[in-house]
mmCIF file of C-alpha atoms in Angstrom:
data_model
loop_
_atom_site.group_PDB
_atom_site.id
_atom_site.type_symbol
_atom_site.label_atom_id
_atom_site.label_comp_id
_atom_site.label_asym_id
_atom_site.label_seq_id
_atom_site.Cartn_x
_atom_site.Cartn_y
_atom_site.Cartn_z
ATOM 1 C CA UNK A 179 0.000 0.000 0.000
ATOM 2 C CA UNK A 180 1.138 3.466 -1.319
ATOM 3 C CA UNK A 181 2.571 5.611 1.643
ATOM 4 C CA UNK A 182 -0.122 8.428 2.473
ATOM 5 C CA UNK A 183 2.026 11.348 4.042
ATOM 6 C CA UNK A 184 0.435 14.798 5.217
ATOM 7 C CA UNK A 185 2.203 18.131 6.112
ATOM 8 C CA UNK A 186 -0.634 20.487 8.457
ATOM 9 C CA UNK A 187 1.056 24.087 8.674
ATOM 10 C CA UNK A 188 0.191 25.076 12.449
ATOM 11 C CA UNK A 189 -0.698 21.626 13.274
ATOM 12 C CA UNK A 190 0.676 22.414 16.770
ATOM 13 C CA UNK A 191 -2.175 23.681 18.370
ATOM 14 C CA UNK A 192 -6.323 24.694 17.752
ATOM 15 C CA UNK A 193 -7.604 23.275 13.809
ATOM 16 C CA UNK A 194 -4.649 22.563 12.874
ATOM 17 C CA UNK A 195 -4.094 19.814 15.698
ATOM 18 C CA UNK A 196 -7.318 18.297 15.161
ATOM 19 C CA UNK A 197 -6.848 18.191 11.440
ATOM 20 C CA UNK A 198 -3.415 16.148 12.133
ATOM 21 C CA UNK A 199 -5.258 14.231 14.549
ATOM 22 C CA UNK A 200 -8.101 12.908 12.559
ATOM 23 C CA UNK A 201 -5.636 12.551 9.225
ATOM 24 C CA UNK A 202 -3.099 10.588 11.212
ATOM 25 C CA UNK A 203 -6.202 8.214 12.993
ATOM 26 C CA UNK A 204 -6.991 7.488 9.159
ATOM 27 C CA UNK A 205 -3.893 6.476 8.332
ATOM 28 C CA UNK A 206 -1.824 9.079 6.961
ATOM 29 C CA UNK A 207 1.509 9.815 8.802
ATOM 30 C CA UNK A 208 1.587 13.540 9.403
ATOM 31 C CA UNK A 209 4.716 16.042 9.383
ATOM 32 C CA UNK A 210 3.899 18.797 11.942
ATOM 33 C CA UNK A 211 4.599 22.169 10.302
ATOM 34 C CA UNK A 212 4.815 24.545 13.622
ATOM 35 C CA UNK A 213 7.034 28.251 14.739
ATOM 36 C CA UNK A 214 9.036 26.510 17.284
ATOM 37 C CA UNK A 215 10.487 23.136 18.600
ATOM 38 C CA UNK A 216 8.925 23.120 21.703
ATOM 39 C CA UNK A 217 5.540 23.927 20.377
ATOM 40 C CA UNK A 218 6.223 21.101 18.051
ATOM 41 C CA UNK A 219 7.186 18.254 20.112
ATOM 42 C CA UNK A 220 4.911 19.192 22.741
ATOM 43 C CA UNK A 221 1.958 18.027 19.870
ATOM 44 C CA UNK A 222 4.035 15.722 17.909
ATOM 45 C CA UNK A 223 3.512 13.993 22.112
ATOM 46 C CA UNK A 224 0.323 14.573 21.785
ATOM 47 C CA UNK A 225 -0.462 12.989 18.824
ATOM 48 C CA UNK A 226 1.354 9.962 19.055
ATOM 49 C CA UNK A 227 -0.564 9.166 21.971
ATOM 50 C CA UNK A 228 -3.685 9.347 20.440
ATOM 51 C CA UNK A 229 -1.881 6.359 17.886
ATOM 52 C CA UNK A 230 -0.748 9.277 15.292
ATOM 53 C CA UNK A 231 2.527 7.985 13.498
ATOM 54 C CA UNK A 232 4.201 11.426 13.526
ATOM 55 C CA UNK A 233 7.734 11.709 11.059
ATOM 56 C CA UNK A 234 9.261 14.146 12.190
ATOM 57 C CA UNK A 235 8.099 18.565 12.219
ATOM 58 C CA UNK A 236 9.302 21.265 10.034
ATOM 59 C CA UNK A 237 9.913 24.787 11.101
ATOM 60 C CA UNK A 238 7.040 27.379 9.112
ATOM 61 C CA UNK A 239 7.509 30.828 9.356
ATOM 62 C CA UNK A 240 4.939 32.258 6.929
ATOM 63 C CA UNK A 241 6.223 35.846 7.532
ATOM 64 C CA UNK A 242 9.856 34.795 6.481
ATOM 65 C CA UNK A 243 10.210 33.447 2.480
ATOM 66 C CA UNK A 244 13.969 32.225 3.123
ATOM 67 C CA UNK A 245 12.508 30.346 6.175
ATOM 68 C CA UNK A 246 9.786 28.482 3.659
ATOM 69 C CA UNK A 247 12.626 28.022 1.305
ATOM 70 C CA UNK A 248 14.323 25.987 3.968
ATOM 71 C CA UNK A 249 11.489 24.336 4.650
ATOM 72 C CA UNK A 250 10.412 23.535 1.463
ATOM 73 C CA UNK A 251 13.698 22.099 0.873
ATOM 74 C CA UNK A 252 13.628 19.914 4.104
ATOM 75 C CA UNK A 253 10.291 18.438 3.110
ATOM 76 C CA UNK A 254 11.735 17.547 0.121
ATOM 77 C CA UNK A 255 14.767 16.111 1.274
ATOM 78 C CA UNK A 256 13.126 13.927 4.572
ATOM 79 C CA UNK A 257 9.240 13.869 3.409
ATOM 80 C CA UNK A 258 10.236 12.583 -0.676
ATOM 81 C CA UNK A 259 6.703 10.975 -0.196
ATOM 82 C CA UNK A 260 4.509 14.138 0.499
ATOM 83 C CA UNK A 261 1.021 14.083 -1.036
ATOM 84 C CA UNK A 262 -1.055 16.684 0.630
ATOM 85 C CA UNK A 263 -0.072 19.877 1.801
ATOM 86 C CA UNK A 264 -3.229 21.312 4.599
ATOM 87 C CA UNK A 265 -2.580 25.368 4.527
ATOM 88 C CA UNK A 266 -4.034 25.851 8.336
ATOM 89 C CA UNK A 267 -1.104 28.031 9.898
ATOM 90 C CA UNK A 268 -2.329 31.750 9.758
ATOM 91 C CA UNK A 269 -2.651 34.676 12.384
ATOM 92 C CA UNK A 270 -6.156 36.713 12.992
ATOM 93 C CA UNK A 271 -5.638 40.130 12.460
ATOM 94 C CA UNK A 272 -7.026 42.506 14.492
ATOM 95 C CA UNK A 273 -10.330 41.879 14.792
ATOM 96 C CA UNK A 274 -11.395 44.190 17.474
ATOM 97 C CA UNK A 275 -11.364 46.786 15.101
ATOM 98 C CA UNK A 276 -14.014 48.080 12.267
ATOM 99 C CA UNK A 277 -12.564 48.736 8.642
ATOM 100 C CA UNK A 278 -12.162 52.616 9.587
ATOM 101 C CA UNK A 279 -9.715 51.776 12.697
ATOM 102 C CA UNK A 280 -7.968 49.077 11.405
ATOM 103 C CA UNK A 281 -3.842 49.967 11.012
ATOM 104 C CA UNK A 282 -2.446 49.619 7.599
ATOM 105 C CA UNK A 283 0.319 47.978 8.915
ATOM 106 C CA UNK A 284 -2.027 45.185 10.491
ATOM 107 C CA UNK A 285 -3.444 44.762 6.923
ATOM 108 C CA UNK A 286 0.096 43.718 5.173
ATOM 109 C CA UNK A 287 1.440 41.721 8.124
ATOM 110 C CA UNK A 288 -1.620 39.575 8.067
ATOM 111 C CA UNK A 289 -1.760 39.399 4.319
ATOM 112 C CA UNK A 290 1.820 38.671 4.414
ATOM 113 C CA UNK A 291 1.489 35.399 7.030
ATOM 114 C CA UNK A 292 -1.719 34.163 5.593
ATOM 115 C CA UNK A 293 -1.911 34.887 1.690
ATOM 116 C CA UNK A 294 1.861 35.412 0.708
ATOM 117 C CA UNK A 295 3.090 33.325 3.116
ATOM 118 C CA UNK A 296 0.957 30.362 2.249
ATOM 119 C CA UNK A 297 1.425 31.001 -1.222
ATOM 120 C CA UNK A 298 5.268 31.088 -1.196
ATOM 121 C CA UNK A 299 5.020 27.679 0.681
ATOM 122 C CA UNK A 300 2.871 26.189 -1.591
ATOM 123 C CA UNK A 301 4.401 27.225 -4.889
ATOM 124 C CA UNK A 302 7.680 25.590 -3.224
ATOM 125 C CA UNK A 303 6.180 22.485 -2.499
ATOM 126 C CA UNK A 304 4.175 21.992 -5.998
ATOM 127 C CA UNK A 305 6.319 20.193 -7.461
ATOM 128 C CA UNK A 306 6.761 17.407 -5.473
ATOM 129 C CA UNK A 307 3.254 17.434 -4.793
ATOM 130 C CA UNK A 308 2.821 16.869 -8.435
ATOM 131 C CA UNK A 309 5.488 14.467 -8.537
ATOM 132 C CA UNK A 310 3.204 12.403 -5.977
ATOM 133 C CA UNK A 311 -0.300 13.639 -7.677
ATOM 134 C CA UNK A 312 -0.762 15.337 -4.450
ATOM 135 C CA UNK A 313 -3.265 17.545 -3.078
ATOM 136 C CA UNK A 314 -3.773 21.202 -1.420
ATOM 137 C CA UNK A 315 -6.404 22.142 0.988
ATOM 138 C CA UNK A 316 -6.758 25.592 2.155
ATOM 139 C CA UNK A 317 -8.611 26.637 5.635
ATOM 140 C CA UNK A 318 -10.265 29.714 5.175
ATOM 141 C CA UNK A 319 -13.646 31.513 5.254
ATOM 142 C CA UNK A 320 -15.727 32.569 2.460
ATOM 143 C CA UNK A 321 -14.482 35.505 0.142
ATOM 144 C CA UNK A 322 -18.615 36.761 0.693
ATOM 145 C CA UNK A 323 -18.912 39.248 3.266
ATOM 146 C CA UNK A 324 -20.829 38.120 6.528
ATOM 147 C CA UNK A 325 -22.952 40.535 8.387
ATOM 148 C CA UNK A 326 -22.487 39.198 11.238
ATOM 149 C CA UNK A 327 -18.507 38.473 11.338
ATOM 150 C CA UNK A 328 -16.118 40.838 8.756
ATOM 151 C CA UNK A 329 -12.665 41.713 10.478
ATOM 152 C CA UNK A 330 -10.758 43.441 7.520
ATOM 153 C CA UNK A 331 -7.615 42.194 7.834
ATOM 154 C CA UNK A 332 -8.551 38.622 8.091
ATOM 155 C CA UNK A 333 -11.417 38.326 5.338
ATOM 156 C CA UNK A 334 -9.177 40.381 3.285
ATOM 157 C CA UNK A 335 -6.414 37.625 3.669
ATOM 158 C CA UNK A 336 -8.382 34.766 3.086
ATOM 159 C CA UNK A 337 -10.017 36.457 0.097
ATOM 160 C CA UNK A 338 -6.573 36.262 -1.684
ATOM 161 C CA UNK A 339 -6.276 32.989 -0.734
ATOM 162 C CA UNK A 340 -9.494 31.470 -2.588
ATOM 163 C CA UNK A 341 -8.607 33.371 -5.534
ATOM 164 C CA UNK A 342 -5.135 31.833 -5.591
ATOM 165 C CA UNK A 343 -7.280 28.542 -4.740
ATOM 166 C CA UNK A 344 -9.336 29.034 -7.993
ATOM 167 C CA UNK A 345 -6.926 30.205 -10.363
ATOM 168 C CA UNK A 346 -4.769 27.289 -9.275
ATOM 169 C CA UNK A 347 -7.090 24.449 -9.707
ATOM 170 C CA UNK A 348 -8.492 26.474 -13.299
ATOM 171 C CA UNK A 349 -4.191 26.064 -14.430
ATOM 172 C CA UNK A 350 -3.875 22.493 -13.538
ATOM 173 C CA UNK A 351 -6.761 21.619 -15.223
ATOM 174 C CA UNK A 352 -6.027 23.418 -18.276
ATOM 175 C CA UNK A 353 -2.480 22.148 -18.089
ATOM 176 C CA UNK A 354 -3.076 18.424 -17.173
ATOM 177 C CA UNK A 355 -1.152 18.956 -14.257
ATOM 178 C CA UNK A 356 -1.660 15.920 -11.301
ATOM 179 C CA UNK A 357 -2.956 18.274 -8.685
ATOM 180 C CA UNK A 358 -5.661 19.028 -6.877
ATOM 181 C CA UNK A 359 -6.850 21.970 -4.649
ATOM 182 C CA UNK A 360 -9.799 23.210 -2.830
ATOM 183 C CA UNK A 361 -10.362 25.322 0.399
ATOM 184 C CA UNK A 362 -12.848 24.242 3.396
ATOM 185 C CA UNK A 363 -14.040 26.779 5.661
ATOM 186 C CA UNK A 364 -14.647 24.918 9.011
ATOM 187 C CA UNK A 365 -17.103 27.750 9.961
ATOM 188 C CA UNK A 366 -17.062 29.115 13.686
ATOM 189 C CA UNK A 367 -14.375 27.086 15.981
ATOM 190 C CA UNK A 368 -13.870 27.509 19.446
ATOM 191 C CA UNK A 369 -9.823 28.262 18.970
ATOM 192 C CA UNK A 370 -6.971 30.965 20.520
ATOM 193 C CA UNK A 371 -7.534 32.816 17.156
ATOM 194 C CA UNK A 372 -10.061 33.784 18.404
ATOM 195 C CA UNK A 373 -9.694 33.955 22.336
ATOM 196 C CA UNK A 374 -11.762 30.369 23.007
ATOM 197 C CA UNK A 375 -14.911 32.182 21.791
ATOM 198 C CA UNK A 376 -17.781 29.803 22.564
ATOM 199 C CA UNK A 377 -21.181 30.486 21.026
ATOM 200 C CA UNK A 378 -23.979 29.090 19.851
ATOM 201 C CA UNK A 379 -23.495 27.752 16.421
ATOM 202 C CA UNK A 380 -19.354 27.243 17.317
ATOM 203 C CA UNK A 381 -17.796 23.992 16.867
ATOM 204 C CA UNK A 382 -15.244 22.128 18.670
ATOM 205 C CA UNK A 383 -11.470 21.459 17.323
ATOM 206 C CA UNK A 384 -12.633 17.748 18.049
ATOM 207 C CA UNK A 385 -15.393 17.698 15.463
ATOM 208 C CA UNK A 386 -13.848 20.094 12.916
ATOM 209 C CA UNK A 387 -10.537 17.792 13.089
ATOM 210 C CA UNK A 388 -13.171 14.506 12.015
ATOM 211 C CA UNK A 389 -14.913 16.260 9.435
ATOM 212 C CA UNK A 390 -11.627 17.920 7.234
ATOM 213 C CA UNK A 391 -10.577 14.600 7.542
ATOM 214 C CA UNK A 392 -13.647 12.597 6.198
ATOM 215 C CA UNK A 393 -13.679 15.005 3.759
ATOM 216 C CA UNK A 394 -9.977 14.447 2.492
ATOM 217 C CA UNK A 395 -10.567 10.888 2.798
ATOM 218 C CA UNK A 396 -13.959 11.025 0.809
ATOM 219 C CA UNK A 397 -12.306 9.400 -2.414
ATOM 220 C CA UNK A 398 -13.753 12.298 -4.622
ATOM 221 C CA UNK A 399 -12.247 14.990 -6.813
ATOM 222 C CA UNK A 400 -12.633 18.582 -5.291
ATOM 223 C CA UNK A 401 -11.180 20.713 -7.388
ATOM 224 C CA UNK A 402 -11.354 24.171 -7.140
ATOM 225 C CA UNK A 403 -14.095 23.930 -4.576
ATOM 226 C CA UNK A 404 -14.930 25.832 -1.786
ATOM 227 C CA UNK A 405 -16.312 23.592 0.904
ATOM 228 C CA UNK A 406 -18.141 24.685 4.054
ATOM 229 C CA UNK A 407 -18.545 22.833 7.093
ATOM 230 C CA UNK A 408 -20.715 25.295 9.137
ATOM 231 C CA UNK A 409 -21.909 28.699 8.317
ATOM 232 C CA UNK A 410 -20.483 31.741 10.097
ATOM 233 C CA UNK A 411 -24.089 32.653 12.005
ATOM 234 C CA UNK A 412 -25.008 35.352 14.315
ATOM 235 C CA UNK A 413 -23.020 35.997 18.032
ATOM 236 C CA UNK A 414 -26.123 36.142 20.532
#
């Protein structure tokens, strides 16, 4: 049976860990992408005491492009087998803030980490991915405005991310190229992005975690789609 290997950017910690969880119960062996060492082995415990075959962690630092470089080029050297890339790592912005007081600077660092960032990664990591007929997955939220939930900085973000999602899965199919890409929005989740917010119509990592994975493991072609697993709904 073909090896099934998975790198989760920010798999250390909140969707990211439950996404790595719920992959690695499945049967793929995960690579933890994380900032730090200590972060990372502190989950890489974790998981292998849930019965997660871990490999080994690389260091992701969306903000730096010689870091993802690096990275890129240790995934290629120790991971040779990597099929699916899961684009989770990203920071929130301030989202305290309405459009007229948010900072310009908050704007560019957080579409630096989450669109540029995850871009850069992912360009370095296509071709190997293709070289395996691999798969992307993006989390994000829908490029639609919400009444109910609109921090600039982040929708902003993630709105350059499903465009990059779409025009990348319109190129490989024009060009015949053996990858695959789609985004899934795992809707409101009780996470430190966004201070353990708890509300009605929030999920937990637990459930989020088992239903990316299902979904990955589904056996069907996504391309270019934009799947959501719960609707962002009104705070009461």
């Amino acid at each position: 049976m073909e090896e099934k290997i998975v790198l989760v950017t920010g798999a250390n910690k909140g969707i990211g860990f439950g996404i790595a969880k719920h992959l690695g119960l499945s049967g793929w062996k995960v690579v933890v992408g994380a900032r730090n060492q200590q972060r990372a082995e502190k989950a890489i415990s974790e998981l292998e005491a849930t019965g997660v075959q871990v490999l080994g962690w690389t260091n992701i630092e969306l903000d730096n492009l010689s870091s993802l470089e690096q990275a890129a080029k240790e995934v290629n050297e120790k991971f040779p087998g990597l099929s699916l890339l899961v684009n989770n790592a990203g920071i929130p912005g301030d989202m305290s803030v309405d459009s007229q007081h948010t900072e310009i600077d908050d704007i560019r660092k957080t579409l630096d980490v989450n669109f540029i960032g995850t871009f850069a990664l992912t360009k370095a990591l296509l071709p190997l991915l293709a070289q395996n007929n691999g798969r992307i997955v993006n989390i994000t939220v829908p490029s639609e405005i919400s009444p109910f939930w609109h921090p600039l900085a982040y929708v902003t973000s993630k709105a350059a991310q499903n465009a990059m999602t779409g025009v990348m899965a319109t190129e490989f199919e024009q060009s015949g190229t053996p990858l695959e890409i789609f985004s899934v929005h795992p809707g409101p989740t009780t996470t430190d992005l966004n201070g353990n917010m708890s509300l009605p119509g929030f999920h937990d990592i637990e459930t989020v975690g088992r239903k990316t994975a299902e979904l990955i493991n589904d056996g069907r072609n996504h391309q270019g789609e934009f799947i959501e697993l719960y609707p962002i709904v009104k705070e009461d």
